[in-house]
Coordinates of C-alpha atoms in Angstrom, one line a residue:
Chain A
X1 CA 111.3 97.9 85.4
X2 CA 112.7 97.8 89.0
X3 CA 112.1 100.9 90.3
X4 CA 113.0 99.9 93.8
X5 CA 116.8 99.2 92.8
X6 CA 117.2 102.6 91.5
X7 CA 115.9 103.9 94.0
X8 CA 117.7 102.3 96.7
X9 CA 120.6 102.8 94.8
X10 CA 120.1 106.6 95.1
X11 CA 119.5 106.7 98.6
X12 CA 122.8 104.4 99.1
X13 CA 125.1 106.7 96.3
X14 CA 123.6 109.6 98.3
X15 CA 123.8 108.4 101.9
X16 CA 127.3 107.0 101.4
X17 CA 128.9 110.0 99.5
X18 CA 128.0 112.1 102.6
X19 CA 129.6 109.3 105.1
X20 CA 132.7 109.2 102.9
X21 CA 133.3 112.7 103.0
X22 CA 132.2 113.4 106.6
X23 CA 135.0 110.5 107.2
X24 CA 137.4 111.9 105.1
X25 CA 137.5 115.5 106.4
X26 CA 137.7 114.2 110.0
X27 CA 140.4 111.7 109.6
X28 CA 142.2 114.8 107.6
X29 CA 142.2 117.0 110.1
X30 CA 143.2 114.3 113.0
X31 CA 146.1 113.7 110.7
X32 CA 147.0 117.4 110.7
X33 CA 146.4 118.2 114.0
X34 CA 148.7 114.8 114.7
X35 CA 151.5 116.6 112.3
X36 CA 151.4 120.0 114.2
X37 CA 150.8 118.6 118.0
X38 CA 147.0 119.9 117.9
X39 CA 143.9 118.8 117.3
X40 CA 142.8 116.0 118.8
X41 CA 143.3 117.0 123.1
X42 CA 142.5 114.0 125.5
X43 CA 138.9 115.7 126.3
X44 CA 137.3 115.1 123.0
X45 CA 139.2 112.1 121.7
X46 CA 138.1 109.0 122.7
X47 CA 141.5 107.3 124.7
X48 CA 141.5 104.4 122.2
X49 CA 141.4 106.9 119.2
X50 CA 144.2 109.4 120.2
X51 CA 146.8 107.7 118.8
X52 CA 148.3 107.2 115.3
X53 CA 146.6 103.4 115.0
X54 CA 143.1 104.6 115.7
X55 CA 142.3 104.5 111.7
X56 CA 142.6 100.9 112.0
X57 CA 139.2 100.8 114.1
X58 CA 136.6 98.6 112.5
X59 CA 134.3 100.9 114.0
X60 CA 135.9 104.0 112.9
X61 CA 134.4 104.6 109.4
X62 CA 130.8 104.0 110.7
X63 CA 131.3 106.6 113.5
X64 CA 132.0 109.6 112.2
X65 CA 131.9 111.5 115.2
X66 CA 134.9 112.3 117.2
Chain B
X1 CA 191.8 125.0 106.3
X2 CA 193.0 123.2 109.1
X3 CA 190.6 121.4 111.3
X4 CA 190.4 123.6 113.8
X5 CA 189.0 126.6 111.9
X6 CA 186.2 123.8 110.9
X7 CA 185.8 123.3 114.6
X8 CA 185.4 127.2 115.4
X9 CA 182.8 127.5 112.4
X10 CA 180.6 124.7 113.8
X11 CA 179.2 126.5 117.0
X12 CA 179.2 129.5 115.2
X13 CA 176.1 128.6 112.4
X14 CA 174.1 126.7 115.3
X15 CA 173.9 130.2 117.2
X16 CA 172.6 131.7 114.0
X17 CA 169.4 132.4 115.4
X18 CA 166.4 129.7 113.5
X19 CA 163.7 132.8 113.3
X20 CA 165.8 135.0 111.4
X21 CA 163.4 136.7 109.1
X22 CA 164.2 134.7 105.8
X23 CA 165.1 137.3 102.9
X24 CA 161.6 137.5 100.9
X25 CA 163.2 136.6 97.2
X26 CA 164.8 133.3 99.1
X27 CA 161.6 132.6 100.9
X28 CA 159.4 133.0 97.9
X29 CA 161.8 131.0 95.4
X30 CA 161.2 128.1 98.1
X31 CA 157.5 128.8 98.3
X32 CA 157.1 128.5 94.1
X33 CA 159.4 124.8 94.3
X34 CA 157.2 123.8 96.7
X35 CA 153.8 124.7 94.9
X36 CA 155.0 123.8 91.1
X37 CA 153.6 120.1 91.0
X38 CA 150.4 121.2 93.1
X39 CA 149.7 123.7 90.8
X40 CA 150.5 121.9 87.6
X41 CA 147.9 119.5 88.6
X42 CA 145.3 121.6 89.6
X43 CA 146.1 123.9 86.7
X44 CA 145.2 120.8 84.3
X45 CA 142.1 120.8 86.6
X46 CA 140.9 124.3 85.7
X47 CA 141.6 123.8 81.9
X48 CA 139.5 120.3 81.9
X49 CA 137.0 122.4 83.4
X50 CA 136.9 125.6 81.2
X51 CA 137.0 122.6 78.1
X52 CA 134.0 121.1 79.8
X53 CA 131.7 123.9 80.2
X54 CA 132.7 124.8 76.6
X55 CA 131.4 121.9 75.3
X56 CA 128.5 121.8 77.3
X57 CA 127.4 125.4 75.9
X58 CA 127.9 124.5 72.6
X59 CA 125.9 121.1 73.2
X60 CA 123.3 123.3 74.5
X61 CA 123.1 125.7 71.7
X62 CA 123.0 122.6 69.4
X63 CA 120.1 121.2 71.1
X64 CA 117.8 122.7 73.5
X65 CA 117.8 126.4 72.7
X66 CA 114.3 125.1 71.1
X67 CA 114.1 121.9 73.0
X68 CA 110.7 120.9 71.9
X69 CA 107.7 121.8 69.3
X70 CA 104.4 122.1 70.6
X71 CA 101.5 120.0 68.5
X72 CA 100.2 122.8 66.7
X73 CA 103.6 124.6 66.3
X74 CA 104.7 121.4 64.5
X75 CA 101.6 121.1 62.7
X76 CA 101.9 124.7 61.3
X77 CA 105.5 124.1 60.5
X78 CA 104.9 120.7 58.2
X79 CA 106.0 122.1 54.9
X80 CA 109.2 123.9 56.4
X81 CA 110.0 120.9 58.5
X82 CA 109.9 118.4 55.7
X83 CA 111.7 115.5 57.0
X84 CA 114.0 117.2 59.5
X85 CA 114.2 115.8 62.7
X86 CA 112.8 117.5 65.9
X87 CA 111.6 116.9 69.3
X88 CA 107.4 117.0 69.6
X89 CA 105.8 117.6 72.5
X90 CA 102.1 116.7 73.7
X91 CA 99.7 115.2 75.3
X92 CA 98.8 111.6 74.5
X93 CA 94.7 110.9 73.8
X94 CA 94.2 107.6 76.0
X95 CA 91.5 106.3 73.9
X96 CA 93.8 106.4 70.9
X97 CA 96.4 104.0 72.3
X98 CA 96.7 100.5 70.6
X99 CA 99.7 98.3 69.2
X100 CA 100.7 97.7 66.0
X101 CA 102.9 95.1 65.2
X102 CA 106.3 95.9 66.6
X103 CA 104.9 99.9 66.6
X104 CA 103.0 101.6 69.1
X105 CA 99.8 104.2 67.6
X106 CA 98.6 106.6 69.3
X107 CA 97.6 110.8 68.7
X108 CA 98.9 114.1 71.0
X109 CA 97.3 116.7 71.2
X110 CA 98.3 120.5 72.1
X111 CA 96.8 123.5 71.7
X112 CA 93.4 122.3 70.1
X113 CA 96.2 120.3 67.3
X114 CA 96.2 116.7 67.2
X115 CA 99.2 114.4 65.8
X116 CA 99.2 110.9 64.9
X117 CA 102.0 109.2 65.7
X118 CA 103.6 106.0 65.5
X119 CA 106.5 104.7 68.0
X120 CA 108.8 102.6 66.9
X121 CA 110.5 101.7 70.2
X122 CA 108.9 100.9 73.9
X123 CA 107.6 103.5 75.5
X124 CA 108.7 103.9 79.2
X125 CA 106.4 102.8 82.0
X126 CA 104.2 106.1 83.0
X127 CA 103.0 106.0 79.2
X128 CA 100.4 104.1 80.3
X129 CA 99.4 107.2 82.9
X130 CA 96.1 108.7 80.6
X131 CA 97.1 112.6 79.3
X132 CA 100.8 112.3 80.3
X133 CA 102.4 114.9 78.8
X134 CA 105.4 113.4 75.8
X135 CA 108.6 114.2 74.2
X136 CA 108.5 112.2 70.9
X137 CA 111.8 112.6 68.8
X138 CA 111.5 111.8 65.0
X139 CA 110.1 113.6 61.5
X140 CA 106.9 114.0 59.6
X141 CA 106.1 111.0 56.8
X142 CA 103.2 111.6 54.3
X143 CA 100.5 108.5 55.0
X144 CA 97.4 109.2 54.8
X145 CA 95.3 108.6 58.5
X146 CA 92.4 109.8 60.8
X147 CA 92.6 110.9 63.7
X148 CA 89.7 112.3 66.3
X149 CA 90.2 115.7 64.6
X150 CA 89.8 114.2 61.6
X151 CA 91.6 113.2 58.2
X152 CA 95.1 113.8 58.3
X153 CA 98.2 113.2 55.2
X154 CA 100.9 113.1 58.1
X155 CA 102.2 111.1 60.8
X156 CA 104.9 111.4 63.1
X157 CA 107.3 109.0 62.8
X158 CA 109.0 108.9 66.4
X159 CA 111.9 106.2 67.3
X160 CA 112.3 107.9 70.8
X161 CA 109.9 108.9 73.4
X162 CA 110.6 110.6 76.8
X163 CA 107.9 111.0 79.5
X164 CA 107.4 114.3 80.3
X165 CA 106.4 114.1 83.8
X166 CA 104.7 116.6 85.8
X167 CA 105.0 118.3 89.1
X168 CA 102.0 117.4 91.0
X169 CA 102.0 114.6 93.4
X170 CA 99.2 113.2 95.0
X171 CA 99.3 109.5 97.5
X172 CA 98.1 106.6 95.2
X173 CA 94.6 105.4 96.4
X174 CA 94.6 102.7 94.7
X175 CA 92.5 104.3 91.9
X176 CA 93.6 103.9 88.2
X177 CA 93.5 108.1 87.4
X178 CA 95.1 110.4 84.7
X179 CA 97.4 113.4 85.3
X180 CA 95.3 116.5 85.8
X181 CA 94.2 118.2 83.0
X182 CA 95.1 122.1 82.9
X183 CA 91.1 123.1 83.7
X184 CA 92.3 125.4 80.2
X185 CA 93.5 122.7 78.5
X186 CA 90.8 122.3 75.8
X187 CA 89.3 126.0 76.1
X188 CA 88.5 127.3 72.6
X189 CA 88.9 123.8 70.9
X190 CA 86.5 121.9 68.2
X191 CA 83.5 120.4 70.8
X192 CA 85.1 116.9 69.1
X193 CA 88.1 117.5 71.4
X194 CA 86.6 119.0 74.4
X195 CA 84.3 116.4 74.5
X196 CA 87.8 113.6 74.9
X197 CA 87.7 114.7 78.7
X198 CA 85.1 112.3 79.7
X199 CA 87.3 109.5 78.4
X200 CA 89.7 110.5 81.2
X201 CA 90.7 107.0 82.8
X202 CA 89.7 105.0 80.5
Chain C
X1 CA 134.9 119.9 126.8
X2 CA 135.6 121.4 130.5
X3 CA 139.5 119.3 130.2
X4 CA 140.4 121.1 127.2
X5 CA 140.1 124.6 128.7
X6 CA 143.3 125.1 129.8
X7 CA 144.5 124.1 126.4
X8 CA 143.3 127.3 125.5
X9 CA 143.8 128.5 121.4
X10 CA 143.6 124.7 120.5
X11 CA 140.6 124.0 121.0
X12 CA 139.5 126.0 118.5
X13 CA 142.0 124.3 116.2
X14 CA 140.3 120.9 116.6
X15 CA 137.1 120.0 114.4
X16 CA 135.2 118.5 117.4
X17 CA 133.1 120.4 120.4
X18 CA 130.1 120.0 122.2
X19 CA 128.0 122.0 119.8
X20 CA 129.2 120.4 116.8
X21 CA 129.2 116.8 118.1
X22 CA 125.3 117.6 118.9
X23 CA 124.5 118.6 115.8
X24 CA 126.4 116.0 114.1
X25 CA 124.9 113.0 116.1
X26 CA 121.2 115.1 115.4
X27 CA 121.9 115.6 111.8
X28 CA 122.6 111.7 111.6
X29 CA 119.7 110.7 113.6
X30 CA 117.4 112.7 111.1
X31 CA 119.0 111.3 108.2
X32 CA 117.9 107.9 109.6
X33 CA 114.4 109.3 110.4
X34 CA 114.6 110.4 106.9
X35 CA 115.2 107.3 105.1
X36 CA 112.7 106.3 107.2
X37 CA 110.0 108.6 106.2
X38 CA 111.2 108.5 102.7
X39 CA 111.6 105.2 101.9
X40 CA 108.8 103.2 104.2
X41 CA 105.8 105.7 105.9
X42 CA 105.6 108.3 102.8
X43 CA 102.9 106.7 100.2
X44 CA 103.4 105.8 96.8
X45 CA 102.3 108.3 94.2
X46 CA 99.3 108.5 92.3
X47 CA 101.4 108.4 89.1
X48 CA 104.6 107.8 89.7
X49 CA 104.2 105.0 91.9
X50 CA 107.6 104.7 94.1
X51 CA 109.9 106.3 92.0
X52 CA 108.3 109.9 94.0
X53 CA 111.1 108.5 96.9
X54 CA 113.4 110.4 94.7
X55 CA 112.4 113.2 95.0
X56 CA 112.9 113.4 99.1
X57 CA 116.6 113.4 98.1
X58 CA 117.0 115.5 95.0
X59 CA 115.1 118.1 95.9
X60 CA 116.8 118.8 99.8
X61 CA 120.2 118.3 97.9
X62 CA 119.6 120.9 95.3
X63 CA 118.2 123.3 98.0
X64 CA 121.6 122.6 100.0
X65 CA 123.7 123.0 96.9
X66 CA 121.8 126.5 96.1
X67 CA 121.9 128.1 99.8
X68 CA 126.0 126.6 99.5
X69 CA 126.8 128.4 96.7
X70 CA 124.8 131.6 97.7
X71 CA 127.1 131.4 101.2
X72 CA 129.9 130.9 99.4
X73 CA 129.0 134.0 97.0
X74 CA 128.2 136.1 100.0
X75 CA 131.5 135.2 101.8
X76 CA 133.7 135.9 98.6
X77 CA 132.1 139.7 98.2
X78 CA 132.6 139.9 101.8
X79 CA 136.5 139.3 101.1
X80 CA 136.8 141.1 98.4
X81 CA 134.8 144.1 99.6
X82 CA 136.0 144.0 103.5
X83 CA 138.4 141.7 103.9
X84 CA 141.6 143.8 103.7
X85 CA 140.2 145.9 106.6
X86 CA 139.8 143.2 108.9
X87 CA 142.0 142.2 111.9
X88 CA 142.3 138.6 110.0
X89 CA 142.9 139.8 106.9
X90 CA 139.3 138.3 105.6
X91 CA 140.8 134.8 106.2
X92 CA 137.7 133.9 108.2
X93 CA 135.5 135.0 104.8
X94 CA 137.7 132.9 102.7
X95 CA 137.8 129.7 104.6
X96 CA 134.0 130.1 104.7
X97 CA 133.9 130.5 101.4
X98 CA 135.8 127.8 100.5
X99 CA 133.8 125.3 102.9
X100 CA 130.6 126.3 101.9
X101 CA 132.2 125.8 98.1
X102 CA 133.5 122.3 98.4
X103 CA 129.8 120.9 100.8
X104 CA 127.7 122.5 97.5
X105 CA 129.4 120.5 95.0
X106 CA 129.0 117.6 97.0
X107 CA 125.5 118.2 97.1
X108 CA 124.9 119.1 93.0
X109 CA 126.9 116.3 92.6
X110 CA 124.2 114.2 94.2
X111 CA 121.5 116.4 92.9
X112 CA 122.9 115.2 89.6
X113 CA 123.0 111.7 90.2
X114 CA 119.7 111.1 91.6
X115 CA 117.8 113.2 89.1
X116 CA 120.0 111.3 86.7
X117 CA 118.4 108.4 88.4
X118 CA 115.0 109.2 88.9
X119 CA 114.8 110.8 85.0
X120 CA 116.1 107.1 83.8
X121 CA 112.6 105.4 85.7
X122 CA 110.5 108.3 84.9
X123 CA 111.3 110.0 81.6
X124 CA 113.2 107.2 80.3
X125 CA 116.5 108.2 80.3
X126 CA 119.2 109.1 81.7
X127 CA 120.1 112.6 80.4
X128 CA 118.7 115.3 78.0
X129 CA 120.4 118.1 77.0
X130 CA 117.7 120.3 77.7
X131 CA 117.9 123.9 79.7
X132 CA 117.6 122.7 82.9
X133 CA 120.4 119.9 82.8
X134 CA 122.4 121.7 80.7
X135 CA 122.8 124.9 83.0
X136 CA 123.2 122.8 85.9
X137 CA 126.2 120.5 84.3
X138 CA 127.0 124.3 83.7
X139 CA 127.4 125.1 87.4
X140 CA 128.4 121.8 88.7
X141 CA 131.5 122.5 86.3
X142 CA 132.0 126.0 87.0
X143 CA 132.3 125.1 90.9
X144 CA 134.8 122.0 89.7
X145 CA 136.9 125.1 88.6
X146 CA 136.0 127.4 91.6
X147 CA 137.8 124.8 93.6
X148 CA 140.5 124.4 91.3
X149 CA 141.4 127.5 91.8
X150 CA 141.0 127.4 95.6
X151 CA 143.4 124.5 95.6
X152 CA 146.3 125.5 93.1
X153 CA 148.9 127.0 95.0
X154 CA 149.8 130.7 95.3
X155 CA 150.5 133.3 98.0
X156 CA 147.7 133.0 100.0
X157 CA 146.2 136.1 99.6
X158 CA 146.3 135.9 95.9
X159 CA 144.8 132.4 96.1
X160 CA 141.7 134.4 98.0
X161 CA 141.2 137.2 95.8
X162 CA 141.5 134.7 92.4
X163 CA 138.9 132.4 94.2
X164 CA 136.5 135.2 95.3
X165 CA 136.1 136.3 92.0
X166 CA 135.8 133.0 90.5
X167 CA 132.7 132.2 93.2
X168 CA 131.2 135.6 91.8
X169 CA 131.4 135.0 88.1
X170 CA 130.1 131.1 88.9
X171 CA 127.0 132.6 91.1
X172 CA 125.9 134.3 88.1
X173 CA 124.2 131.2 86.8
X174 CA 122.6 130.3 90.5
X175 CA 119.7 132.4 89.0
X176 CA 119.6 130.8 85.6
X177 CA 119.8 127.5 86.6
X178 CA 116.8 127.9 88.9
X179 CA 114.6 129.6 86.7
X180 CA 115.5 128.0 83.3
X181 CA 112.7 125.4 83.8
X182 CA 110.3 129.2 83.1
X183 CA 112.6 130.5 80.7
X184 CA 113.0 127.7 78.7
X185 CA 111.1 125.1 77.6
X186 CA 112.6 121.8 79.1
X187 CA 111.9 117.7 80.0
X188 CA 112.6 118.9 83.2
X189 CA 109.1 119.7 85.8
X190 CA 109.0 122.9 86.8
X191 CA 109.3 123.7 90.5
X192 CA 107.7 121.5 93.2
X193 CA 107.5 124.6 95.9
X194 CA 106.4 127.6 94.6
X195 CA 105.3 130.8 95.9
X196 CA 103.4 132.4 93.5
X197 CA 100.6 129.0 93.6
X198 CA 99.6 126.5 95.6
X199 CA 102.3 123.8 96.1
X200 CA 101.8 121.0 93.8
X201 CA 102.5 118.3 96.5
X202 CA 100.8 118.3 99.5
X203 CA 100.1 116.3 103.2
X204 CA 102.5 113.2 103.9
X205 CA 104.5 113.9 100.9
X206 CA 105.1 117.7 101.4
X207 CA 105.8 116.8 105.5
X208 CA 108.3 114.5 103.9
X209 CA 110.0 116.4 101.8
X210 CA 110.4 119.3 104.4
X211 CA 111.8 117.0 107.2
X212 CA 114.2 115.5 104.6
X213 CA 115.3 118.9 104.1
X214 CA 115.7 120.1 107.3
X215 CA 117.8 116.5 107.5
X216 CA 120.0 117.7 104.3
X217 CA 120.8 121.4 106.2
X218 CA 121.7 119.7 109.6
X219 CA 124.3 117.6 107.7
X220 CA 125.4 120.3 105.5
X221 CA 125.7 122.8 108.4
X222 CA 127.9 119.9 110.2
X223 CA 130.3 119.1 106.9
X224 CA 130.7 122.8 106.6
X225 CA 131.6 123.8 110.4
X226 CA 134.2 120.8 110.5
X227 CA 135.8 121.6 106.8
X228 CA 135.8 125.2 107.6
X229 CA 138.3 123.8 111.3
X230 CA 140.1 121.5 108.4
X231 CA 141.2 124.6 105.9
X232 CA 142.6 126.3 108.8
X233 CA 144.1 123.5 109.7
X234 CA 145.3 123.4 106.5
X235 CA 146.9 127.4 106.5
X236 CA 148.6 126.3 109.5
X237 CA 150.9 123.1 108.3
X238 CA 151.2 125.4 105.2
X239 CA 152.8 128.2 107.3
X240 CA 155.1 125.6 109.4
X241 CA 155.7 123.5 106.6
X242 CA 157.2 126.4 104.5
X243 CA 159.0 127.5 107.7
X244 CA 160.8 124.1 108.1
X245 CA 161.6 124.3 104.0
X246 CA 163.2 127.9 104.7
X247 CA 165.3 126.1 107.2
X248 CA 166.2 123.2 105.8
X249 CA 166.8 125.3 102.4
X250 CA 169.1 127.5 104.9
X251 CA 170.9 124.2 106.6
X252 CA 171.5 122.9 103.4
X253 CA 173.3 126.2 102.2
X254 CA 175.5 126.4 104.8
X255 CA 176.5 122.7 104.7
X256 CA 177.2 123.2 100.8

């Protein structure tokens, strides 16, 4: 039996469950604070992420940091 | 109404001022339209959930308010067992290990009891691990046998068998070693049985 | 964070600041470190061979899930028993409550999966219906319901009290679940950390396991801070959005 490809594929269900919801409740509350006129101020948004594309960044959903 | 009244009216409703408090009966009859589908579907979450734990309860009560049978518990229990099927739980005697056919052989032992039993499907890889503790599920057959304790008229007849793994952990050195042995393990049992111990990694 | 200063109330609004940003770039660093440790530097086990790497993930996510649900149970008797006193109404209680919620079933979630994986390579199978699955399917479910509740909509204070209680009735079987392996006789080891012996895993593998759970809290501590700015983010379109449905409700009366 493979052990190795189960347990990779914990580490990887595991690793990317975390990424999807830390993405997911960023990009939430950018989308809010977009909706209301708060939320994302020009001192912690990166210039090329203030705006309504910035979801279209290749690099967005490996970065979730903001 | 001529135009002109129209005309007057118009001004007049913009000036209405926009943070007039709302009367609460309007602004709750908005709030409810608004929440209906929301809460519909999340409702129908709630209910699958109370369903779900229902079941799961009653699957528990079906099956694991006595998960297992110890060795000697299942021995004392042959006649009222019969062929009813259970879960047996023990620890496998390495030296008694050998194929059959298609089956697997081998004896558990708990609490100074030893089993024979013969597997019918594969066991899974840490089988091989000497004294690993097993979950063997299945019924007693009458055949006559012998086992280290003895003669015996039963064997278990197991067509599922679940490692039962411990909680130590230790780095592999390389060695080829057997889980650890409670040091009580064997304490009060026939010398024939105590005496097993020495074939610990065989 | 010095430009957003004169921003003032917003920039409490936002789910980013210098503190959190830290953590969050720490917490991901020692998730890397982590895999690291878990996957290539910790040694194979003496009888388990590699499928031990498992446990470096279902263990922290369990302890996450359990110290979640116990925040979330403290923040809900906090509502209930203070919250109508307070200057916010308990809103700050209930938004924690509700973060700490939602992180902990992320986490038994993957509690569930990777035991669900590592029983499959070392027991044999996937699932047994045994005490100590069973009562955790138990809570996993019960928390499924917790946030059902949290999410159907109703006044708002309503929607807090209902919840609160829900999180107390759920945290009832926090204790079972954690001691069924002793009450009960179960496929499932008993626990790896205990107080009341020595440990059963020690050196590389016990260094491991605490590092991968210090990992597991950084991560959890971020998810929870920035879900925690993201409910009451949340209560605020709620509020405007209802407004502008008074008024449009209002505009549309007259012009009827």
């Amino acid at each position: 039996m493979d052990s190795w490809g189960t347990i990779l594929l914990g580490y990887g269900i595991t690793f990317g469950a975390i990424g999807v919801y830390a993405y997911s409740i960023l990009s939430r509350s950018r989308t809010i604070g977009h909706e209301l006129g708060i939320g994302v101020p020009e001192s912690s948004a990166r210039p090329h992420l203030a705006g309504p594309g910035d979801l279209d960044e290749p690099d967005s959903d490996r970065s979730p940091r903001r | 109404m001529s135009d002109h009244s129209d005309l007057d009216a118009g001004p007049e409703l913009d000036l209405r001022p926009r943070t007039e408090p709302v009367a609460p009966s309007e602004a709750e009859a908005i709030r409810r339209q608004l929440h209906r589908r929301r809460r519909r579907w999340w409702g129908l979450v709630a209910a699958l959930t109370v369903v779900a734990a229902g079941l799961i309860i009653v699957q528990f009560l079906r099956s694991s308010t006595l998960y297992f049978r110890n060795v000697d518990e299942a021995v004392a229990q042959r006649d009222s067992l019969g062929t009813r099927r259970f879960r047996l739980q023990g620890r496998v005697i390495p030296s008694s290990v050998e194929t059959v056919g298609d089956n697997v052989r081998f004896e558990v032992v708990y609490n100074c009891k030893v089993a024979a039993v013969t597997q019918t499907t594969d066991p899974p890889e840490l089988f091989d691990t000497p004294w690993i503790p097993v979950v063997l599920e299945g019924h007693w057959i009458s055949e006559n046998t012998s086992t280290v304790d003895g003669p015996d008229d039963h064997v278990f007849l197991s067509d599922r068998i679940l490692v039962k793994h411990t909680n130590e952990y230790s780095a592999d050195n390389g060695e080829r070693v057997g889980v650890t042995l409670p040091p009580d393990f064997f304490e009060g049992c026939d010398p024939a049985l105590s005496a097993l111990v020495d074939t610990n990694g065989s | 964070m010095s430009g957003a200063s004169d921003r003032g109330d917003s920039r409490h609004l936002m789910t980013s600041s210098v503190a959190t940003r830290v953590l969050g770039w720490v917490g991901l660093a020692s998730m890397a470190v982590m895999a690291l440790l878990g996957l290539v530097i910790s040694p194979r086990d003496r009888i388990q061979g590699e499928a031990v790497r498992l446990l470096y993930i279902h263990v922290p996510t369990i302890w996450v899930a359990y110290g979640s649900f116990i925040l979330t149970a403290v923040a809900s008797a906090l509502y209930l028993w203070r919250g109508s006193s307070r200057e916010d109404r308990g809103r700050h209680y209930d938004r924690l409550a509700g973060a700490a919620g939602e992180v902990a079933v992320l986490f038994l979630a993957l509690t569930l999966v990777t035991g669900m994986l590592w029983g499959r390579i070392t027991w044999g199978v996937f699932w047994q219906w045994d005490a100590r699955l069973t009562t955790t399917a138990l809570m996993f479910v019960s928390y499924l319901g917790y946030l059902a509740i949290r999410n159907m909509p109703a006044e708002i204070e309503a929607r807090s009290r209902r919840a609160a209680i829900a999180a107390l009735l759920a945290a009832v079987n926090i204790p079972i679940v954690h001691f069924s392996v002793e009450w009960w006789r179960t496929l499932h080891q008993k626990a790896s950390i205990r107080s009341d012996r020595n440990s059963e895993i020690t050196g590389d593998m016990f260094a491991t396991l605490m590092f991968s759970l210090l990992a597991f809290t950084l991560v959890a501590a971020w998810l929870m801070i920035h879900r925690y700015r993201l409910v009451r983010l949340e209560e605020i379109r709620e509020e405007e959005g209802l407004a502008l449905a008074v008024s449009a409700r209002r505009a549309e009366g007259v012009n009827a």
